[in-house]
GROMACS .gro file of C-alpha atoms in nm:
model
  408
    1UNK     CA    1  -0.101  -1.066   0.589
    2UNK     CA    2  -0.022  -1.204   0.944
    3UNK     CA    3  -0.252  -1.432   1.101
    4UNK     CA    4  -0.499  -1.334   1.421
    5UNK     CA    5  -0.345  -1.323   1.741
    6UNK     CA    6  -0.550  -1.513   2.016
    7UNK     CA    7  -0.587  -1.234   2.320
    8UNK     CA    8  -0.756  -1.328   2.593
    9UNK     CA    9  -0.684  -1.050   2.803
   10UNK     CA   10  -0.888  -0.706   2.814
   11UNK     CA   11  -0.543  -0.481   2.660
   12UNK     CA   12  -0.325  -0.526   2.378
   13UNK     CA   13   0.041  -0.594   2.527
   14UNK     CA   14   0.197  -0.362   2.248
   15UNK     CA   15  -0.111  -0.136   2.185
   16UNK     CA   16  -0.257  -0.080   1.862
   17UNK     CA   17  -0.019   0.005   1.514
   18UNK     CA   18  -0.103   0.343   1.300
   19UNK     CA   19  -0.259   0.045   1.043
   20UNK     CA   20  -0.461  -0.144   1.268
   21UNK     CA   21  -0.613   0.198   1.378
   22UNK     CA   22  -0.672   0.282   1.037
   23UNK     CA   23  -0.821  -0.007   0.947
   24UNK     CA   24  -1.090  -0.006   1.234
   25UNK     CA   25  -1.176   0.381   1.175
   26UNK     CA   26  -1.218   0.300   0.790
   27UNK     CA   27  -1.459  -0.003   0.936
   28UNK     CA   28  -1.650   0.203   1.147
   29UNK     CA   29  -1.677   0.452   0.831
   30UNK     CA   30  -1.769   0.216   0.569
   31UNK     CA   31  -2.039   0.068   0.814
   32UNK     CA   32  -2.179   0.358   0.974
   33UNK     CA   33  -2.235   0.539   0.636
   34UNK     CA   34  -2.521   0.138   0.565
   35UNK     CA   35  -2.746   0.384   0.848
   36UNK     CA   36  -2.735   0.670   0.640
   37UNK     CA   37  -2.766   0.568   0.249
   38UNK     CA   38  -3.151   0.602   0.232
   39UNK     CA   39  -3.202   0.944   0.371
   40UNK     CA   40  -3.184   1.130   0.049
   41UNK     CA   41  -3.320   0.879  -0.163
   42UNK     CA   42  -3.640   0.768   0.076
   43UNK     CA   43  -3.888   0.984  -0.219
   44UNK     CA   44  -3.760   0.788  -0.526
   45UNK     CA   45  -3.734   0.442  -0.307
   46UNK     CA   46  -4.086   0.451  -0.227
   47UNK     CA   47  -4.218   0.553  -0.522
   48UNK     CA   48  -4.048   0.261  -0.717
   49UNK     CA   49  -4.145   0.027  -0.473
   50UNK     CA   50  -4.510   0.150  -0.435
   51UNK     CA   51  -4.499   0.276  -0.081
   52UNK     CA   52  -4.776   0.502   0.043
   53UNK     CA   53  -4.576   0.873   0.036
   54UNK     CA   54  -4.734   0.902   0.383
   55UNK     CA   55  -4.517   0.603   0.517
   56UNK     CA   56  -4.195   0.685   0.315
   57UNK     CA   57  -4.076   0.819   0.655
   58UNK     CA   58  -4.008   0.423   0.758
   59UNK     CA   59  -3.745   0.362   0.513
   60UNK     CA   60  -3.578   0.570   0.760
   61UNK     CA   61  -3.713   0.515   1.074
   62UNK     CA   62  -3.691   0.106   1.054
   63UNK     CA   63  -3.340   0.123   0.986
   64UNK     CA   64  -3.253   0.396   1.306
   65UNK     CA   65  -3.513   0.110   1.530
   66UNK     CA   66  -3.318  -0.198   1.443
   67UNK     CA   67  -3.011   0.054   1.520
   68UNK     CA   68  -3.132   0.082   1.841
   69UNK     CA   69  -3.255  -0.225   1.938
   70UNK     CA   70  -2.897  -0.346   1.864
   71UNK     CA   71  -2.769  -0.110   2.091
   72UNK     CA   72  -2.942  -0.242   2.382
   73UNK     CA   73  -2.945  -0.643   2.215
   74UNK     CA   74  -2.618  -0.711   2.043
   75UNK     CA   75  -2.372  -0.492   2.143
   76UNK     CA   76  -2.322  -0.586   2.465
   77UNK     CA   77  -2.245  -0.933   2.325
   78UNK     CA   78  -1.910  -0.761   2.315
   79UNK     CA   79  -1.828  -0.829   2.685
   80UNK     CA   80  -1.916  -1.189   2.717
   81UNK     CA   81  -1.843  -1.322   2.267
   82UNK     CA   82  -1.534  -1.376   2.094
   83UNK     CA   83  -1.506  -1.015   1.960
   84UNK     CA   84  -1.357  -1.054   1.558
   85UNK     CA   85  -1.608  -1.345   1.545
   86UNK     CA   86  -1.927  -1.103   1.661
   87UNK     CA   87  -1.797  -0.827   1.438
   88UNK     CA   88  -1.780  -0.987   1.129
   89UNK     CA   89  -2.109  -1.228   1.198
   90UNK     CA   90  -2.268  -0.874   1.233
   91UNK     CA   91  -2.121  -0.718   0.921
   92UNK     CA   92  -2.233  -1.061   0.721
   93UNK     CA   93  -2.575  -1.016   0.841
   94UNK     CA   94  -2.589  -0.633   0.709
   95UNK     CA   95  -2.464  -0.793   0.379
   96UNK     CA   96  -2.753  -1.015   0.370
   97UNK     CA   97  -2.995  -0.694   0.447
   98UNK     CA   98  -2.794  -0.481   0.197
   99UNK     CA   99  -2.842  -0.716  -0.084
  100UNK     CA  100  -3.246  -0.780   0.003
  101UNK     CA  101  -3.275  -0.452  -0.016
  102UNK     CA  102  -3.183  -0.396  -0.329
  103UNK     CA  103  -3.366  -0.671  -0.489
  104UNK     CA  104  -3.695  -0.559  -0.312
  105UNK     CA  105  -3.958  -0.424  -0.567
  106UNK     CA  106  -4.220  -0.441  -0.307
  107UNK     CA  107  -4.255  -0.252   0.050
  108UNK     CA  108  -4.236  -0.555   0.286
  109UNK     CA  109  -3.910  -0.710   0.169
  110UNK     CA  110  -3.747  -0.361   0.168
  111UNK     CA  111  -3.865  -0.253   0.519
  112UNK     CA  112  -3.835  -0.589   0.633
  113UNK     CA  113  -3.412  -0.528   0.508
  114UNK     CA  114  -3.403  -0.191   0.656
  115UNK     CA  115  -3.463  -0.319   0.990
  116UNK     CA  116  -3.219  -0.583   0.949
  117UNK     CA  117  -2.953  -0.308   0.807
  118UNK     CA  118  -2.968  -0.158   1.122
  119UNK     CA  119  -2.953  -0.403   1.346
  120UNK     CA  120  -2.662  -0.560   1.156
  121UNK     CA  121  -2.453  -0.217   1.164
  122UNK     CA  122  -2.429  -0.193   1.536
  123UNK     CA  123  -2.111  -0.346   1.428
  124UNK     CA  124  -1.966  -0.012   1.469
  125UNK     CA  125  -2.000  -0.023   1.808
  126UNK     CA  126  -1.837  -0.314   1.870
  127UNK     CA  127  -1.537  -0.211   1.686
  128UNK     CA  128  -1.499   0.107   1.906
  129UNK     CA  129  -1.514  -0.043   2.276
  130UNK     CA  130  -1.279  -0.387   2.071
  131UNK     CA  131  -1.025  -0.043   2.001
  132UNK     CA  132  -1.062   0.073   2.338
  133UNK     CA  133  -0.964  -0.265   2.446
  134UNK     CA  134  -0.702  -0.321   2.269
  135UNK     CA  135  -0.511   0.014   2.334
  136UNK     CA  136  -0.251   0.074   2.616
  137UNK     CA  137  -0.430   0.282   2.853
  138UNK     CA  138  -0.191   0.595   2.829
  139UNK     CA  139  -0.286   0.617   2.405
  140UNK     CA  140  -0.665   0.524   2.481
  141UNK     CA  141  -0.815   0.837   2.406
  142UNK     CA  142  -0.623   0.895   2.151
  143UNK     CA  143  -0.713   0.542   1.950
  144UNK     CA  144  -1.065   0.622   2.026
  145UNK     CA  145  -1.047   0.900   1.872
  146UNK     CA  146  -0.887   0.835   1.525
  147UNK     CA  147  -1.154   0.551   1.528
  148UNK     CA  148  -1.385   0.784   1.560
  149UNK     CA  149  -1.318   0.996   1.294
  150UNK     CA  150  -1.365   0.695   1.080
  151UNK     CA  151  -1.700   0.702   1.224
  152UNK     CA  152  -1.801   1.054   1.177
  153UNK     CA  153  -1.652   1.111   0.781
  154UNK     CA  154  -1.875   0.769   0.758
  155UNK     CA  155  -2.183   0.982   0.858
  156UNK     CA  156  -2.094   1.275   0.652
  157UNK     CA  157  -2.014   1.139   0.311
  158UNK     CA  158  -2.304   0.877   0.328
  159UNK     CA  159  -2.583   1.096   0.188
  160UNK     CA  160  -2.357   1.268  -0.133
  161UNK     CA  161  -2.227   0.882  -0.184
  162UNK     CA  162  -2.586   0.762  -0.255
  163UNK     CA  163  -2.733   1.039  -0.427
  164UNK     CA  164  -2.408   1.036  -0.676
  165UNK     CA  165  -2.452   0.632  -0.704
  166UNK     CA  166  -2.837   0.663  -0.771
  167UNK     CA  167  -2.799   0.938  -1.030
  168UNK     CA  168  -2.548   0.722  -1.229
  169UNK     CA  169  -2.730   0.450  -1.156
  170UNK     CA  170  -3.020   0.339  -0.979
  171UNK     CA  171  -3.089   0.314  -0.580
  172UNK     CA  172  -3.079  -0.052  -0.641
  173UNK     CA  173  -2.679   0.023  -0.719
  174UNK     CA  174  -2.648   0.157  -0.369
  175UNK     CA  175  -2.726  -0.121  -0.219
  176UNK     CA  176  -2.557  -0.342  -0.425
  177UNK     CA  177  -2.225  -0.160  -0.438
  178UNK     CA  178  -2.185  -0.124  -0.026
  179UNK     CA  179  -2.267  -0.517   0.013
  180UNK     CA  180  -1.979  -0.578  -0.220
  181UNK     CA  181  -1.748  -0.351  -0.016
  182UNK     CA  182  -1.899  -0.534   0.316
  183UNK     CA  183  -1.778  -0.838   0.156
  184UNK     CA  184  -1.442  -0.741   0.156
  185UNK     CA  185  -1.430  -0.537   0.447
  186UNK     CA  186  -1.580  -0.892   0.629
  187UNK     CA  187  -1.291  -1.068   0.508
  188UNK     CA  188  -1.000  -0.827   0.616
  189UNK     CA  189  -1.129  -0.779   0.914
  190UNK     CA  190  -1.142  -1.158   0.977
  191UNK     CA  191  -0.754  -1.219   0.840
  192UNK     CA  192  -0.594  -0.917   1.029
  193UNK     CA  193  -0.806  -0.872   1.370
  194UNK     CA  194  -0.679  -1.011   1.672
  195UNK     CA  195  -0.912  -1.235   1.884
  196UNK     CA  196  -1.024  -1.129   2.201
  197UNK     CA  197  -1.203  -1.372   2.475
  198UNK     CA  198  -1.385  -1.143   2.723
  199UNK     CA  199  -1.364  -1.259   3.082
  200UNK     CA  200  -1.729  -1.253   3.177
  201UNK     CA  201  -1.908  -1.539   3.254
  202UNK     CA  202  -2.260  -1.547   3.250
  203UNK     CA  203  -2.591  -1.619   3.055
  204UNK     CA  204  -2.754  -1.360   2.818
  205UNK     CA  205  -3.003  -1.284   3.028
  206UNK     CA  206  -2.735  -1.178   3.310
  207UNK     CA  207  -2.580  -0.953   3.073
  208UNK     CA  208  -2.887  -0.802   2.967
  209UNK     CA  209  -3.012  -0.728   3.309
  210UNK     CA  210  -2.676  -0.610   3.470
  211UNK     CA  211  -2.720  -0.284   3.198
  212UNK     CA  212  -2.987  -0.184   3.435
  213UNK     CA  213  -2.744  -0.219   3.729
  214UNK     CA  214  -2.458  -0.005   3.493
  215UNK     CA  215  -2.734   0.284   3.412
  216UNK     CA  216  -2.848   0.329   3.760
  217UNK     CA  217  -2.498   0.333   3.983
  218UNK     CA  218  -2.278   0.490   3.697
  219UNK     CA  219  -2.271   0.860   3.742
  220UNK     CA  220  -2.021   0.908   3.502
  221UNK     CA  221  -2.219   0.680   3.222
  222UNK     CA  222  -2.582   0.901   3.339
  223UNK     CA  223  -2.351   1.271   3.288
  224UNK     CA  224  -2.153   1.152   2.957
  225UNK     CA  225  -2.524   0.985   2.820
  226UNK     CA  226  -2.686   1.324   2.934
  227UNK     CA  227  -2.428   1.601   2.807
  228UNK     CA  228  -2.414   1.377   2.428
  229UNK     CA  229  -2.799   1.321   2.365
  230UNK     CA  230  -2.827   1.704   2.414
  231UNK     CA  231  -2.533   1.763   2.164
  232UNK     CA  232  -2.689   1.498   1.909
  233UNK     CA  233  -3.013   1.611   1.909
  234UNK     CA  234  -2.882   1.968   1.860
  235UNK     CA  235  -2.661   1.785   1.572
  236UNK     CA  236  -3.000   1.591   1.422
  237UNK     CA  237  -3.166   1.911   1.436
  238UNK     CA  238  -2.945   2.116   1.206
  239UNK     CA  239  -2.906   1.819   0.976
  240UNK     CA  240  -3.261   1.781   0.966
  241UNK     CA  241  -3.360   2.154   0.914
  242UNK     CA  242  -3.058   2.283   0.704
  243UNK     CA  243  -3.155   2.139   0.400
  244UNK     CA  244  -3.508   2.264   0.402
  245UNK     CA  245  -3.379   2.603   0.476
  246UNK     CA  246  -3.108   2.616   0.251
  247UNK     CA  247  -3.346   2.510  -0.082
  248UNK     CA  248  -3.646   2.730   0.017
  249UNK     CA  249  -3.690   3.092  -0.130
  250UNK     CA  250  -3.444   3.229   0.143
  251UNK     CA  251  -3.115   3.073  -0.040
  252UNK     CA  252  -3.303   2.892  -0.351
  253UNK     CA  253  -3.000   2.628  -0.315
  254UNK     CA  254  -3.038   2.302  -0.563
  255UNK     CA  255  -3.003   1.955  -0.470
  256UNK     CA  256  -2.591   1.965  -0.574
  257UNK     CA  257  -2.548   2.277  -0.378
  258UNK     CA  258  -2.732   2.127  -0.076
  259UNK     CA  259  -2.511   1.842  -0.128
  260UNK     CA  260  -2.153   2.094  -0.149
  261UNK     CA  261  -2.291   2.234   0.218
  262UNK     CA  262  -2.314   1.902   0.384
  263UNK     CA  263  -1.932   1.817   0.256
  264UNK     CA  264  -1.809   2.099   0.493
  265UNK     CA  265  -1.921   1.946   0.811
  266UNK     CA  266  -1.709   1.660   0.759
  267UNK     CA  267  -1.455   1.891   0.800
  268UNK     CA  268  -1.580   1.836   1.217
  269UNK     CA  269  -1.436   1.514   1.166
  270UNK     CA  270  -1.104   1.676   1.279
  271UNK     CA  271  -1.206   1.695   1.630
  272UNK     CA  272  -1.165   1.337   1.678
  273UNK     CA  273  -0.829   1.251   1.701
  274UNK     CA  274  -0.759   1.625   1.890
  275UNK     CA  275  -1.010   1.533   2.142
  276UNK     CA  276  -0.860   1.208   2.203
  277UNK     CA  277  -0.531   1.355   2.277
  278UNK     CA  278  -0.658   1.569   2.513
  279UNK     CA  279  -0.845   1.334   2.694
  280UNK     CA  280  -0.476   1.135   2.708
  281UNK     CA  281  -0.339   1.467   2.845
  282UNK     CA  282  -0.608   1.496   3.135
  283UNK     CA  283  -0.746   1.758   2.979
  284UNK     CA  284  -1.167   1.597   2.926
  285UNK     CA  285  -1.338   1.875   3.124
  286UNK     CA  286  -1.174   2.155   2.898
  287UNK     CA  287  -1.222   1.972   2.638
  288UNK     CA  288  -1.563   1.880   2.678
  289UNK     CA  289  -1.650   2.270   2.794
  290UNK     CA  290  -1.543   2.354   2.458
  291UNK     CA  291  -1.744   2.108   2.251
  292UNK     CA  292  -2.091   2.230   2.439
  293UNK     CA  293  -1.979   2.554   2.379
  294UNK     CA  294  -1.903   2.568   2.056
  295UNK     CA  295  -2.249   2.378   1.947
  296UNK     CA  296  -2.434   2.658   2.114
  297UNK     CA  297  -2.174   2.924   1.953
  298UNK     CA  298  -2.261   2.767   1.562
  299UNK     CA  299  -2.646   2.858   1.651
  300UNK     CA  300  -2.572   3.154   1.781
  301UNK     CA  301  -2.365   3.241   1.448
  302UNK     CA  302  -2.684   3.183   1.221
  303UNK     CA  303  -2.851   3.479   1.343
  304UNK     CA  304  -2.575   3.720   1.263
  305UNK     CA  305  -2.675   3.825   0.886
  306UNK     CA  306  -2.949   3.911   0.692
  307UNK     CA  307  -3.139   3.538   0.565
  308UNK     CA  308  -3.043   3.446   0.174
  309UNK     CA  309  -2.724   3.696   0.195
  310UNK     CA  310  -2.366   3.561   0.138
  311UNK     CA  311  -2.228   3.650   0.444
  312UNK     CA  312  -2.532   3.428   0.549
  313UNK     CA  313  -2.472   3.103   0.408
  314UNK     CA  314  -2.092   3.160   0.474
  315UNK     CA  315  -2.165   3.192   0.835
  316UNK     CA  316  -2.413   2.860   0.800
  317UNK     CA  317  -2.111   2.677   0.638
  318UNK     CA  318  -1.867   2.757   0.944
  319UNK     CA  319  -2.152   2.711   1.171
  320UNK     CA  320  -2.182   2.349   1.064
  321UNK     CA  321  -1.798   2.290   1.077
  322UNK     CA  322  -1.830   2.420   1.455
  323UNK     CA  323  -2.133   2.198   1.497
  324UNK     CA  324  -1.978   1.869   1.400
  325UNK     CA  325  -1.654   1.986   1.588
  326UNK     CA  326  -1.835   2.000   1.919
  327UNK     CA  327  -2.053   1.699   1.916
  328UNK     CA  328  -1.769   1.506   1.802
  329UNK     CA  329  -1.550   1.615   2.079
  330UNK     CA  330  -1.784   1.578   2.364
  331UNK     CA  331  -1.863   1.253   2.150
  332UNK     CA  332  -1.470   1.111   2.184
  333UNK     CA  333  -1.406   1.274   2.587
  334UNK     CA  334  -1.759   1.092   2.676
  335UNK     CA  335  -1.621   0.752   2.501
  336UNK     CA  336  -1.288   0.776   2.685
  337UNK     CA  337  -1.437   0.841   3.008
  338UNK     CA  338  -1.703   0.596   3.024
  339UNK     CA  339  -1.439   0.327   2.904
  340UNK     CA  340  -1.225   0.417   3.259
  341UNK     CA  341  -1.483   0.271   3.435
  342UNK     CA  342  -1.384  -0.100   3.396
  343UNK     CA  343  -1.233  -0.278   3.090
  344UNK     CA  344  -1.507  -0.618   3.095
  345UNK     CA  345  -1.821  -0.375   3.097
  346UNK     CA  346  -1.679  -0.139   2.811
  347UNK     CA  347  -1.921  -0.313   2.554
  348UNK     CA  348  -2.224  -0.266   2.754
  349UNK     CA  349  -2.126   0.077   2.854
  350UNK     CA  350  -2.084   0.177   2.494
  351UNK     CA  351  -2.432   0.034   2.428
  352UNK     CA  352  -2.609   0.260   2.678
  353UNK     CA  353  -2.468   0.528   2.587
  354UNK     CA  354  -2.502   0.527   2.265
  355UNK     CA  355  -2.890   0.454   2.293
  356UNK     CA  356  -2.922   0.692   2.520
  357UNK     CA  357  -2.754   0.964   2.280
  358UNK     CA  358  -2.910   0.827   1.966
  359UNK     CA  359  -3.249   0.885   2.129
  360UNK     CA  360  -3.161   1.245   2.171
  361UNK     CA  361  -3.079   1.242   1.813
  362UNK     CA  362  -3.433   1.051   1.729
  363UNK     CA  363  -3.590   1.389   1.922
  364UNK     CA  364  -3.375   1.663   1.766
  365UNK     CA  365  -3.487   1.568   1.486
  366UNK     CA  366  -3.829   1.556   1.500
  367UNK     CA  367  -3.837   1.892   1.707
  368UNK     CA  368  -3.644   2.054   1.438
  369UNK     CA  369  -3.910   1.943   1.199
  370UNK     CA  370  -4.154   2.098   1.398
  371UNK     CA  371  -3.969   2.395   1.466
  372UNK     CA  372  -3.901   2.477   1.118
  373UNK     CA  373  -4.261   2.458   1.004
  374UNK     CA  374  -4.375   2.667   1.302
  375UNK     CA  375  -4.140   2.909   1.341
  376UNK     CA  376  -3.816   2.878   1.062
  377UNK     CA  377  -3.508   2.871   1.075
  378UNK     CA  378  -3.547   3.142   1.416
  379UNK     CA  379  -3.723   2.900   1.615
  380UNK     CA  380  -3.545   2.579   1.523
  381UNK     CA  381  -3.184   2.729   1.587
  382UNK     CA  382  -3.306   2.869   1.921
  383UNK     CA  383  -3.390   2.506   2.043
  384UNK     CA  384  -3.086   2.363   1.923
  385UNK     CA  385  -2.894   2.658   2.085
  386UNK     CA  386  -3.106   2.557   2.454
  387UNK     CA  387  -2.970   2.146   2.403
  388UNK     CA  388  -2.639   2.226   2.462
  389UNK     CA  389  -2.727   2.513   2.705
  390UNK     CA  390  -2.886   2.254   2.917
  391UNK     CA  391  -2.600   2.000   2.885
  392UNK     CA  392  -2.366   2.282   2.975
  393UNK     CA  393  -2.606   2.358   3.258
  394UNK     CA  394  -2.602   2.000   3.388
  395UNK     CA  395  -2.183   1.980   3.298
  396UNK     CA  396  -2.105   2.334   3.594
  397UNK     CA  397  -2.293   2.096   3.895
  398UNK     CA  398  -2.051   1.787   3.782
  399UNK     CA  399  -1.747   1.959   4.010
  400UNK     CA  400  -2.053   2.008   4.281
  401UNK     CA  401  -2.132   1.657   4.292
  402UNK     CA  402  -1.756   1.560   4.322
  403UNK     CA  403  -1.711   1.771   4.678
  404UNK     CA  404  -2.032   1.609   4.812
  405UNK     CA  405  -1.895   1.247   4.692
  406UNK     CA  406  -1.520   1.333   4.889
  407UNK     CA  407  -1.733   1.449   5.174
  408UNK     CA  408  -1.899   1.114   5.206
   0.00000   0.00000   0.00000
C-alpha cells in the first residue's frame, strides 16, 4: 500500500486510477446501504425492543433526520476540513452508532443510535464531491458516475442484505456485521486516500450561512435540486408502494419473492457510469431528457396489463429497472453540473442538493402511502407519473431562461 499524498489543490494532477475509483464507489456502497438496513426489519426491531407498534415508524425516520441534518451540518465541512480526515472521523462515528445499536434492548439507546447512524453516513457525500475533486475535469462526469453506482447498488442490496443476515441470525447481527466492515473500510480509506486541504478560509458559521447565498443566486443548483427531488420522490414512491402491492391479493407475492423484485432495480445501477460519460461528451440535456422521461414511461408501463397477471408483474419488473435508470441518470448529469460551478463550493453544493432531493424523497414516500390506501396501485402510479411530468415541465423553460440571461 502507498502512503497518502498531501494535495492541497482542488484537482488531482494525474486524475483518479480505475482502483481508487473503485474503492470510493464500494465506500459510498458499503455506507449508504448503514441508511437502509432497518427498513425491512423496523416490525421485529421494535417488538424486541418494546417499542410502541405505533412509533415503529422512527426506527426509520430518525435515521433519514440525522441524514439530513448532516446534509445541511457536516457535509459542507468538506470545503473548509482536511477531507480523508472528515471522511473517516464520520465513518468512525457511524461505527460507534452501528455497534449501540445493536446492543440496545431498550427504545432510547436504539433511537438515540439511529439518529447518530445517519448523521454519521453523510460520509457518502463527502466522498462524492472529494471524487469530483480529485478528477481531471475532462473524466469528471465520468468518475462521478462510477462512484455513483457504488452508491446506488448500496441502496439496492441493503434491504435483501439485512433480511438474509436477520433470518440467519438476529437483527442484532446486522448491526454488528456492517460495524466490522466500517472498521475496515475506516482503515483503507485512511492508508490509500490522498489528503486534500480545501482553500477556504473562514469560521463555521461563514460556511453555514454562505449555503443561503449558494441556494438563492445558483440557478443551476435551484433547476438540478428541482428536476431530482421530483425524480426521488417518484423513486420513494414506487419503493414505498411496490411491496404492498406486490404481497396483497393482486400478486399474493411472499416476503423472498418481494425480495427477488427489488434485486432487479439494481440493475438501474447501470446508468451511472453511462450518464457520466455523456455528461463528459456534452451531452447533460439529452441525457437528462431521457432520465425524466423514462421515470414517467416505467409508470406509464404499470397500467398496460390486467393486475396479478404475468405479463403484469413482468412489466412491474422492467418498470423498476427503467425507474432506477432514470433517477440515477438525472441523479449523475445533476452532480456533474452543479460541480462546474466552482471547485471550493463543491461540498456545500452537494449538500443542498442532496437535502433538497432527499426531501422530495421524504414526500414521495409518504404520498405513495397515502395514495395506495386511497386509491391503489392506480392512484399512486398516477402521482409518481405527474413528479417527473412536472420536472420535465420545469426542464423545456431551462433553454427559455438561457435567451433571456444572453439578452441581459
Amino acid at each position: 500500500m502507498t502512503a497518502p499524498v498531501s494535495i492541497a489543490q482542488t484537482q488531482h494532477p494525474a486524475g483518479l486510477s480505475s482502483g481508487m475509483t473503485f474503492l470510493m464507489a464500494a465506500a459510498c456502497g458499503l455506507i449508504a446501504a448503514n441508511l437502509y438496513y432497518t427498513q425491512p426489519l423496523a416490525g421485529p426491531i421494535a417488538l424486541d425492543i418494546g417499542l410502541p407498534a405505533e412509533a415503529t415508524g422512527l426506527i426509520v425516520t430518525l435515521t433519514q433526520i440525522g441524514y439530513g441534518i448532516g446534509l445541511l451540518l457536516l457535509v459542507p465541512l468538506g470545503d473548509l476540513l482536511e477531507n480523508r480526515r472528515l471522511i473517516v472521523t464520520m465513518i468512525g462515528l457511524v461505527t460507534l452508532a452501528l455497534i449501540a445499536a445493536g446492543l440496545s434492548t431498550t427504545p432510547g439507546p436504539f433511537l438515540t443510535a439511529s439518529l447518530a447512524i445517519g448523521l454519521g453516513s453523510v460520509a457518502v457525500q463527502m466522498i462524492v464531491p472529494f471524487a469530483a475533486n480529485l478528477a481531471p475535469d475532462a473524466a469528471r462526469g465520468r468518475v462521478v458516475g462510477n462512484v455513483m453506482s457504488g452508491l446506488m447498488v448500496g441502496i439496492m442490496m441493503a434491504r435483501p442484505i439485512s433480511g438474509l443476515i436477520a433470518g440467519l441470525s438476529s437483527w442484532h447481527a446486522v448491526f454488528y456485521v456492517s460495524a466490522v466492515v466500517m472498521v475496515g473500510l475506516g482503515s483503507l480509506l485512511w492508508v490509500q486516500l490522498p489528503t486534500r486541504r480545501p482553500a477556504a478560509r473562514m469560521t463555521y458559521g461563514q460556511l453555514i450561512k454562505s449555503m443561503g447565498k449558494l441556494l438563492a443566486t445558483q440557478p443551476v443548483l435551484q433547476r438540478r435540486a428541482a428536476y431530482q427531488a421530483c425524480q426521488f420522490a417518484a423513486f420513494s414512491l414506487f419503493w414505498t408502494v411496490t411491496p404492498l402491492y406486490l404481497a396483497g391479493p393482486r400478486f399474493g407475492l411472499g416476503h423472498n419473492g418481494i425480495a427477488l423484485f427489488a434485486l432487479a432495480g439494481v440493475a438501474g445501477a447501470i446508468a451511472s457510469p453511462i450518464a457520466g460519460h455523456l455528461a463528459d461528451k456534452g451531452l447533460i440535456r439529452p441525457a437528462t431528457a431521457f432520465g425524466l422521461v423514462g421515470v414517467g414511461a416505467a409508470f406509464l408501463m404499470t397500467q398496460v396489463a390486467t393486475e396479478g397477471s404475468t405479463a403484469a408483474l413482468t412489466l412491474l419488473t422492467l418498470a423498476a429497472i427503467l425507474l432506477d435508470f432514470g433517477v440515477t441518470m438525472t441523479l449523475v448529469t445533476g452532480q456533474r453540473s452543479i460541480y462546474e460551478l466552482g471547485a471550493e463550493l463543491r461540498s456545500r453544493l452537494n449538500g443542498l442538493f442532496m437535502a433538497i432531493f432527499f426531501t422530495g424523497g421524504a414526500i414521495g414516500s409518504a404520498l405513495g402511502a397515502w395514495a395506495f390506501a386511497s386509491g391503489g396501485w392506480w392512484l399512486a402510479s398516477m402521482i409518481g407519473l405527474a413528479l417527473p411530468a412536472t420536472a420535465f415541465a420545469i426542464f423545456l423553460t431551462e433553454k427559455i431562461d438561457q435567451k433571456r440571461a444572453l439578452k441581459h
